[in-house]
CSV table of C-alpha atoms in Angstrom, one decimal:
chain,number,residue,atom,x,y,z
A,1,UNK,CA,87.4,3.4,1.2
A,2,UNK,CA,84.9,5.7,2.6
A,3,UNK,CA,86.0,7.5,5.3
A,4,UNK,CA,83.5,5.5,8.1
A,5,UNK,CA,85.3,2.5,6.4
A,6,UNK,CA,88.9,3.5,6.6
A,7,UNK,CA,88.7,5.8,10.3
A,8,UNK,CA,87.9,1.8,10.7
A,9,UNK,CA,90.3,-0.1,9.7
A,10,UNK,CA,93.0,3.2,10.8
A,11,UNK,CA,91.5,2.3,14.1
A,12,UNK,CA,91.7,-1.2,13.5
A,13,UNK,CA,95.5,-1.6,12.3
A,14,UNK,CA,96.6,0.7,15.1
A,15,UNK,CA,95.8,-1.5,18.3
A,16,UNK,CA,96.7,-4.5,16.2
A,17,UNK,CA,100.2,-3.2,16.1
A,18,UNK,CA,100.1,-2.9,19.7
A,19,UNK,CA,98.9,-6.5,20.3
A,20,UNK,CA,102.2,-6.5,18.0
A,21,UNK,CA,103.9,-5.6,19.7
A,22,UNK,CA,102.9,-6.5,22.9
A,23,UNK,CA,103.3,-10.4,21.7
A,24,UNK,CA,107.1,-9.0,21.4
A,25,UNK,CA,107.4,-8.1,24.9
A,26,UNK,CA,106.1,-11.6,25.6
A,27,UNK,CA,108.4,-13.1,24.2
A,28,UNK,CA,111.2,-11.0,24.9
A,29,UNK,CA,110.1,-12.0,28.7
A,30,UNK,CA,110.2,-15.7,27.7
A,31,UNK,CA,106.5,-15.8,28.5
A,32,UNK,CA,104.5,-18.8,28.9
A,33,UNK,CA,104.1,-20.2,25.3
A,34,UNK,CA,100.4,-21.2,25.5
A,35,UNK,CA,99.8,-17.5,26.6
A,36,UNK,CA,101.9,-15.9,23.4
A,37,UNK,CA,100.1,-18.6,21.6
A,38,UNK,CA,96.5,-17.6,22.4
A,39,UNK,CA,97.5,-13.5,21.7
A,40,UNK,CA,99.1,-14.8,18.5
A,41,UNK,CA,95.8,-16.5,18.2
A,42,UNK,CA,93.8,-12.9,18.8
A,43,UNK,CA,95.6,-10.8,16.3
A,44,UNK,CA,94.6,-13.3,13.7
A,45,UNK,CA,91.6,-13.2,14.7
A,46,UNK,CA,91.6,-8.6,14.9
A,47,UNK,CA,92.9,-8.9,11.3
A,48,UNK,CA,90.1,-11.4,9.8
A,49,UNK,CA,87.8,-8.6,11.5
A,50,UNK,CA,89.6,-5.8,9.5
A,51,UNK,CA,90.0,-8.0,6.9
A,52,UNK,CA,86.2,-8.5,7.1
A,53,UNK,CA,85.2,-5.4,7.1
A,54,UNK,CA,87.3,-4.2,3.7
A,55,UNK,CA,86.0,-6.8,2.1
A,56,UNK,CA,81.7,-5.8,2.9
A,57,UNK,CA,83.7,-1.8,1.6
A,58,UNK,CA,84.5,-3.6,-1.7
A,59,UNK,CA,81.7,-5.4,-2.6
A,60,UNK,CA,79.9,-1.9,-1.9
A,61,UNK,CA,81.9,0.1,-4.2
A,62,UNK,CA,84.0,-1.2,-6.4
A,63,UNK,CA,82.7,-4.8,-7.3
A,64,UNK,CA,78.9,-3.4,-7.4
A,65,UNK,CA,80.5,-0.5,-10.1
A,66,UNK,CA,81.9,-3.1,-12.0
A,67,UNK,CA,78.8,-5.2,-12.1
A,68,UNK,CA,76.6,-2.4,-12.8
A,69,UNK,CA,79.1,-0.4,-15.4
A,70,UNK,CA,81.9,-2.5,-15.8
A,71,UNK,CA,82.7,-3.9,-19.1
A,72,UNK,CA,82.6,-8.4,-19.1
A,73,UNK,CA,86.5,-8.3,-18.7
A,74,UNK,CA,85.9,-6.1,-15.7
A,75,UNK,CA,83.7,-8.3,-13.7
A,76,UNK,CA,84.9,-11.6,-14.7
A,77,UNK,CA,88.4,-9.3,-12.8
A,78,UNK,CA,86.9,-8.6,-9.9
A,79,UNK,CA,85.1,-11.8,-9.4
A,80,UNK,CA,88.5,-13.6,-9.6
A,81,UNK,CA,90.3,-11.2,-6.8
A,82,UNK,CA,86.3,-12.2,-5.0
A,83,UNK,CA,88.0,-15.7,-5.4
A,84,UNK,CA,91.5,-15.1,-4.8
A,85,UNK,CA,90.9,-13.3,-1.4
A,86,UNK,CA,88.4,-16.0,-0.5
A,87,UNK,CA,91.1,-18.7,-0.9
A,88,UNK,CA,94.0,-16.6,0.8
A,89,UNK,CA,91.8,-15.4,4.5
A,90,UNK,CA,89.6,-18.9,4.7
A,91,UNK,CA,92.1,-22.7,4.3
A,92,UNK,CA,90.8,-23.1,1.0
A,93,UNK,CA,93.8,-24.5,-0.9
A,94,UNK,CA,94.2,-23.4,-4.3
A,95,UNK,CA,94.6,-26.0,-6.8
B,1,UNK,CA,73.7,-23.0,-11.8
B,2,UNK,CA,75.7,-23.1,-14.9
B,3,UNK,CA,75.4,-27.1,-16.1
B,4,UNK,CA,79.3,-27.5,-16.2
B,5,UNK,CA,79.4,-26.3,-13.0
B,6,UNK,CA,76.8,-28.5,-12.0
B,7,UNK,CA,78.4,-31.7,-13.3
B,8,UNK,CA,81.5,-31.0,-11.8
B,9,UNK,CA,80.0,-29.9,-7.8
B,10,UNK,CA,77.8,-33.5,-8.5
B,11,UNK,CA,81.1,-35.3,-9.3
B,12,UNK,CA,82.9,-34.1,-6.6
B,13,UNK,CA,79.8,-34.3,-3.9
B,14,UNK,CA,80.1,-37.8,-5.1
B,15,UNK,CA,84.1,-38.1,-4.3
B,16,UNK,CA,83.1,-36.3,-1.0
B,17,UNK,CA,80.3,-38.9,0.5
B,18,UNK,CA,83.0,-42.0,-0.2
B,19,UNK,CA,85.7,-40.0,1.2
B,20,UNK,CA,84.0,-39.9,4.4
B,21,UNK,CA,82.6,-43.6,4.2
B,22,UNK,CA,85.9,-44.2,4.0
B,23,UNK,CA,86.1,-42.6,7.3
B,24,UNK,CA,83.7,-44.2,9.1
B,25,UNK,CA,85.6,-47.7,8.0
B,26,UNK,CA,88.7,-45.9,9.1
B,27,UNK,CA,87.1,-45.6,12.8
B,28,UNK,CA,85.2,-48.8,12.9
B,29,UNK,CA,88.7,-50.4,12.1
B,30,UNK,CA,90.0,-48.3,15.4
B,31,UNK,CA,92.8,-47.4,13.3
B,32,UNK,CA,95.6,-45.3,13.7
B,33,UNK,CA,94.3,-41.7,14.8
B,34,UNK,CA,96.4,-39.3,12.8
B,35,UNK,CA,95.2,-41.6,10.0
B,36,UNK,CA,92.1,-40.4,10.7
B,37,UNK,CA,92.5,-37.2,11.2
B,38,UNK,CA,94.1,-36.2,8.1
B,39,UNK,CA,91.7,-37.6,6.2
B,40,UNK,CA,89.2,-35.9,7.7
B,41,UNK,CA,91.1,-32.8,7.2
B,42,UNK,CA,91.2,-34.6,3.1
B,43,UNK,CA,87.3,-34.0,3.2
B,44,UNK,CA,87.0,-30.3,4.9
B,45,UNK,CA,89.9,-29.2,1.8
B,46,UNK,CA,87.9,-31.0,-0.8
B,47,UNK,CA,84.4,-28.9,0.5
B,48,UNK,CA,86.0,-25.9,1.0
B,49,UNK,CA,87.2,-26.7,-3.2
B,50,UNK,CA,83.2,-27.1,-4.5
B,51,UNK,CA,82.7,-24.0,-2.0
B,52,UNK,CA,85.0,-22.1,-3.9
B,53,UNK,CA,83.5,-23.1,-7.4
B,54,UNK,CA,80.3,-23.1,-6.3
B,55,UNK,CA,81.1,-19.1,-4.6
B,56,UNK,CA,82.8,-18.2,-8.2
B,57,UNK,CA,79.5,-19.7,-9.8
B,58,UNK,CA,77.3,-18.2,-7.4
B,59,UNK,CA,79.2,-14.4,-8.5
B,60,UNK,CA,79.3,-14.5,-11.8
B,61,UNK,CA,75.7,-15.1,-12.0
B,62,UNK,CA,73.5,-14.1,-9.1
B,63,UNK,CA,75.3,-11.1,-7.6
B,64,UNK,CA,76.5,-10.2,-11.3
B,65,UNK,CA,72.6,-10.1,-11.9
B,66,UNK,CA,71.6,-8.0,-9.0
B,67,UNK,CA,74.4,-5.5,-9.1
B,68,UNK,CA,73.7,-4.8,-13.2
B,69,UNK,CA,69.8,-4.8,-12.8
B,70,UNK,CA,68.6,-5.5,-8.8
B,71,UNK,CA,67.7,-2.7,-6.6
B,72,UNK,CA,69.4,-2.1,-4.0
B,73,UNK,CA,67.7,-3.9,-1.3
B,74,UNK,CA,69.1,-6.8,-3.3
B,75,UNK,CA,72.1,-5.2,-3.7
B,76,UNK,CA,72.6,-5.0,-0.1
B,77,UNK,CA,71.3,-9.0,0.3
B,78,UNK,CA,74.0,-9.8,-2.1
B,79,UNK,CA,76.9,-8.1,-0.2
B,80,UNK,CA,75.7,-9.6,3.1
B,81,UNK,CA,75.1,-12.9,2.0
B,82,UNK,CA,78.7,-12.9,0.5
B,83,UNK,CA,80.4,-12.1,4.1
B,84,UNK,CA,78.3,-14.7,5.5
B,85,UNK,CA,79.9,-16.7,3.3
B,86,UNK,CA,83.0,-15.6,4.2
B,87,UNK,CA,82.6,-15.9,7.9
B,88,UNK,CA,81.7,-19.3,7.6
B,89,UNK,CA,84.4,-20.2,5.4
B,90,UNK,CA,87.4,-18.5,6.7
B,91,UNK,CA,87.9,-18.6,10.6
B,92,UNK,CA,87.0,-15.2,10.4
B,93,UNK,CA,85.1,-15.1,13.4
B,94,UNK,CA,81.7,-13.1,13.9
B,95,UNK,CA,81.5,-10.2,16.5
C,1,UNK,CA,90.2,-45.0,21.2
C,2,UNK,CA,88.6,-45.3,23.6
C,3,UNK,CA,85.2,-46.8,23.7
C,4,UNK,CA,83.2,-43.4,24.5
C,5,UNK,CA,85.4,-41.8,21.8
C,6,UNK,CA,84.6,-44.4,19.6
C,7,UNK,CA,81.2,-43.7,20.0
C,8,UNK,CA,81.2,-40.6,19.6
C,9,UNK,CA,82.6,-40.5,16.5
C,10,UNK,CA,80.9,-42.9,15.2
C,11,UNK,CA,77.7,-41.0,15.8
C,12,UNK,CA,79.1,-37.9,14.3
C,13,UNK,CA,80.8,-39.2,11.2
C,14,UNK,CA,76.5,-41.0,10.7
C,15,UNK,CA,75.2,-37.5,11.0
C,16,UNK,CA,78.1,-36.0,8.5
C,17,UNK,CA,77.1,-38.3,6.2
C,18,UNK,CA,73.5,-37.7,6.7
C,19,UNK,CA,74.2,-34.1,5.9
C,20,UNK,CA,77.1,-34.8,2.5
C,21,UNK,CA,73.5,-36.8,1.9
C,22,UNK,CA,71.8,-33.9,2.4
C,23,UNK,CA,73.8,-31.2,0.0
C,24,UNK,CA,73.9,-33.8,-3.2
C,25,UNK,CA,69.7,-33.5,-3.1
C,26,UNK,CA,70.1,-29.3,-2.5
C,27,UNK,CA,72.9,-29.2,-5.4
C,28,UNK,CA,70.8,-31.9,-7.5
C,29,UNK,CA,67.4,-29.7,-7.4
C,30,UNK,CA,69.4,-27.2,-7.8
C,31,UNK,CA,68.9,-24.9,-4.6
C,32,UNK,CA,70.3,-21.6,-3.8
C,33,UNK,CA,73.7,-21.1,-3.9
C,34,UNK,CA,74.3,-19.2,-0.3
C,35,UNK,CA,71.7,-22.0,0.5
C,36,UNK,CA,74.0,-25.3,-0.2
C,37,UNK,CA,77.4,-22.7,0.5
C,38,UNK,CA,76.2,-22.7,4.2
C,39,UNK,CA,75.2,-26.3,4.3
C,40,UNK,CA,79.0,-26.8,3.2
C,41,UNK,CA,80.1,-24.8,5.6
C,42,UNK,CA,78.2,-27.0,8.4
C,43,UNK,CA,79.2,-29.6,7.2
C,44,UNK,CA,83.0,-28.4,7.4
C,45,UNK,CA,82.7,-27.7,11.0
C,46,UNK,CA,81.1,-30.9,11.8
C,47,UNK,CA,84.5,-32.6,10.2
C,48,UNK,CA,86.6,-29.7,12.3
C,49,UNK,CA,84.6,-30.9,15.8
C,50,UNK,CA,85.3,-34.9,15.1
C,51,UNK,CA,88.9,-33.4,14.1
C,52,UNK,CA,88.6,-31.8,18.0
C,53,UNK,CA,87.5,-34.7,19.5
C,54,UNK,CA,89.7,-37.0,17.9
C,55,UNK,CA,93.2,-35.6,18.7
C,56,UNK,CA,92.2,-35.2,22.3
C,57,UNK,CA,91.5,-38.5,22.3
C,58,UNK,CA,95.3,-38.9,20.3
C,59,UNK,CA,96.9,-37.0,23.5
C,60,UNK,CA,95.5,-38.2,26.1
C,61,UNK,CA,96.5,-41.5,24.6
C,62,UNK,CA,99.4,-42.4,22.6
C,63,UNK,CA,101.3,-38.7,22.7
C,64,UNK,CA,101.1,-39.1,26.4
C,65,UNK,CA,102.9,-42.4,26.2
C,66,UNK,CA,105.5,-41.4,24.0
C,67,UNK,CA,106.0,-38.9,26.2
C,68,UNK,CA,106.1,-41.3,29.5
C,69,UNK,CA,107.6,-44.3,28.5
C,70,UNK,CA,109.0,-43.6,24.2
C,71,UNK,CA,112.6,-43.1,22.5
C,72,UNK,CA,113.8,-40.1,21.5
C,73,UNK,CA,112.7,-40.4,18.1
C,74,UNK,CA,109.0,-42.0,19.3
C,75,UNK,CA,108.9,-38.8,20.5
C,76,UNK,CA,110.2,-36.6,17.7
C,77,UNK,CA,107.7,-38.8,15.7
C,78,UNK,CA,104.4,-37.9,18.1
C,79,UNK,CA,105.4,-33.5,18.2
C,80,UNK,CA,106.3,-34.2,13.8
C,81,UNK,CA,102.6,-35.6,13.7
C,82,UNK,CA,100.6,-33.0,16.4
C,83,UNK,CA,101.9,-30.5,13.8
C,84,UNK,CA,100.9,-31.9,10.8
C,85,UNK,CA,97.5,-32.8,12.4
C,86,UNK,CA,97.9,-28.9,13.4
C,87,UNK,CA,98.8,-27.4,9.4
C,88,UNK,CA,96.2,-29.0,7.8
C,89,UNK,CA,93.5,-28.6,9.7
C,90,UNK,CA,94.7,-24.6,10.5
C,91,UNK,CA,94.8,-22.5,7.7
C,92,UNK,CA,98.6,-23.2,8.5
C,93,UNK,CA,100.4,-23.0,5.3
C,94,UNK,CA,103.2,-25.5,4.8
C,95,UNK,CA,106.5,-23.8,3.8
D,1,UNK,CA,111.9,-21.9,25.1
D,2,UNK,CA,115.7,-23.0,23.3
D,3,UNK,CA,117.7,-19.5,22.0
D,4,UNK,CA,116.7,-20.9,19.1
D,5,UNK,CA,113.5,-21.0,18.0
D,6,UNK,CA,113.7,-17.7,20.3
D,7,UNK,CA,115.6,-15.8,17.7
D,8,UNK,CA,113.4,-16.8,15.1
D,9,UNK,CA,110.9,-16.4,17.1
D,10,UNK,CA,112.1,-12.5,17.7
D,11,UNK,CA,113.5,-12.3,13.6
D,12,UNK,CA,109.3,-13.1,12.8
D,13,UNK,CA,107.5,-10.9,14.4
D,14,UNK,CA,109.7,-8.1,13.8
D,15,UNK,CA,109.1,-8.6,10.1
D,16,UNK,CA,105.5,-9.1,11.2
D,17,UNK,CA,105.6,-5.7,12.7
D,18,UNK,CA,106.5,-4.3,10.0
D,19,UNK,CA,104.4,-5.9,7.4
D,20,UNK,CA,101.5,-4.1,9.6
D,21,UNK,CA,102.7,-0.7,9.4
D,22,UNK,CA,103.5,-1.4,5.4
D,23,UNK,CA,99.6,-1.6,5.5
D,24,UNK,CA,98.9,0.8,7.8
D,25,UNK,CA,100.4,2.9,5.3
D,26,UNK,CA,98.7,1.4,2.2
D,27,UNK,CA,95.5,2.1,4.1
D,28,UNK,CA,95.9,5.9,5.1
D,29,UNK,CA,97.1,6.2,1.4
D,30,UNK,CA,94.1,4.4,0.3
D,31,UNK,CA,95.4,1.5,-1.8
D,32,UNK,CA,93.5,-0.9,-3.8
D,33,UNK,CA,90.9,-2.6,-1.0
D,34,UNK,CA,92.1,-5.9,-3.2
D,35,UNK,CA,96.0,-5.4,-2.8
D,36,UNK,CA,95.6,-4.2,1.1
D,37,UNK,CA,93.2,-7.7,1.8
D,38,UNK,CA,96.3,-9.7,-0.3
D,39,UNK,CA,98.5,-8.0,2.6
D,40,UNK,CA,96.0,-8.9,5.5
D,41,UNK,CA,96.0,-12.6,4.5
D,42,UNK,CA,100.5,-12.2,4.0
D,43,UNK,CA,100.5,-11.5,7.9
D,44,UNK,CA,97.6,-14.0,9.1
D,45,UNK,CA,100.2,-16.4,7.6
D,46,UNK,CA,103.3,-15.1,9.0
D,47,UNK,CA,101.5,-15.6,12.4
D,48,UNK,CA,100.2,-18.7,11.6
D,49,UNK,CA,104.6,-20.1,10.9
D,50,UNK,CA,105.1,-18.3,14.1
D,51,UNK,CA,102.6,-20.3,16.0
D,52,UNK,CA,103.6,-23.4,14.3
D,53,UNK,CA,106.7,-22.8,15.0
D,54,UNK,CA,106.3,-22.1,19.1
D,55,UNK,CA,104.1,-24.8,19.4
D,56,UNK,CA,106.4,-27.6,17.9
D,57,UNK,CA,108.8,-26.3,20.6
D,58,UNK,CA,106.3,-26.5,23.5
D,59,UNK,CA,105.4,-29.8,22.5
D,60,UNK,CA,108.9,-30.5,22.4
D,61,UNK,CA,109.5,-29.1,26.4
D,62,UNK,CA,106.7,-28.1,28.3
D,63,UNK,CA,103.7,-30.7,27.0
D,64,UNK,CA,107.4,-33.6,26.5
D,65,UNK,CA,108.0,-33.2,30.4
D,66,UNK,CA,104.7,-33.6,31.5
D,67,UNK,CA,104.0,-36.3,30.1
D,68,UNK,CA,106.9,-37.7,31.4
D,69,UNK,CA,107.4,-36.5,35.1
D,70,UNK,CA,103.9,-34.8,35.8
D,71,UNK,CA,101.0,-36.0,37.5
D,72,UNK,CA,97.6,-36.4,35.9
D,73,UNK,CA,96.5,-33.0,36.4
D,74,UNK,CA,99.3,-31.1,34.8
D,75,UNK,CA,98.7,-33.7,31.7
D,76,UNK,CA,95.6,-33.5,31.5
D,77,UNK,CA,96.5,-29.1,31.5
D,78,UNK,CA,98.3,-29.2,29.1
D,79,UNK,CA,96.7,-31.4,26.9
D,80,UNK,CA,93.6,-29.2,27.1
D,81,UNK,CA,95.4,-26.2,26.0
D,82,UNK,CA,97.2,-28.1,23.2
D,83,UNK,CA,93.0,-28.0,21.9
D,84,UNK,CA,92.8,-24.7,23.0
D,85,UNK,CA,95.3,-23.7,20.7
D,86,UNK,CA,94.3,-25.9,18.1
D,87,UNK,CA,90.7,-24.2,18.3
D,88,UNK,CA,91.7,-20.8,17.9
D,89,UNK,CA,94.2,-21.2,15.5
D,90,UNK,CA,91.8,-23.9,12.9
D,91,UNK,CA,88.6,-22.6,12.5
D,92,UNK,CA,87.8,-25.4,14.9
D,93,UNK,CA,84.4,-23.9,16.4
D,94,UNK,CA,84.1,-24.1,20.4
D,95,UNK,CA,80.8,-25.4,20.7
């Protein structure tokens, strides 16, 4: 990953770790379920943002490199990995 | 799109159209909400499957071509389009 | 369902059926994959909106009724159905 | 929340905090993007599971109580909260 992306990923993961700690505290204090649920949804959205950031970096570097200079096998592997990531993040169930 | 993928996409979209007509009938007959909701979820999953099928074909052809022979601008465009599709299908909110 | 909700559900499903027909046309004309993918994502979002509309109506009527006057078994059934719908619409995988 | 649910929520949140720390390590070691992305997707799925667990507990207790004994205003509030949670967790966009 490029240094700039890596820096952003670090900062976001640090904040996510803080949010998870906050949810642990809320659960420990037996706070209202709906408030905790909305915090969980916020962490989920934050993870999706990191995911999108990394996916962009991945496509621009690794995928681009494989398609520009890689073998047919390498290109196929990158394509399969992208679909796997798409499946796991979307609600695209695997069948 | 390759003929084989196009054939599969057609068949799946035909089935999805049939499922939507079925849901319209269920709503018209005032069937139990939960049964209708589960059918709606089934159509949603079927759409995700067509989406995944088309995305795979798109990466293997258009994206591969752009990364192999395209200009920097074309590569950037393909990357942005992929992230856009990823955003719209996942629950990755755009910020 | 209340008449007003039913009317809205009908109108939205009608529009969704039209959108699906539009996607079939786009695929038939071999339009650019990304444009088709974004249309598929639009139908998916429209289905989610109908789902949310029906879910609201369901909670306000059937679920409310079961919790107000139903047996323990009926209340449990409503709860399980809600979680099932939540699972199928979210990307909450069932484990 | 019932003690049993609370215990499960605590255990799952503890594991999630550990997974996030693991992702921070992977990012720090500059591991392969796709491996990190799949780990992020795993945490997201784990959050959804905690969410589902809490939602079930919430419906069985707070929502049930409001519908059994609450005022019209309290019932409406519970319904709106449920739809809000449903929106945030699903990819149901708010319009």
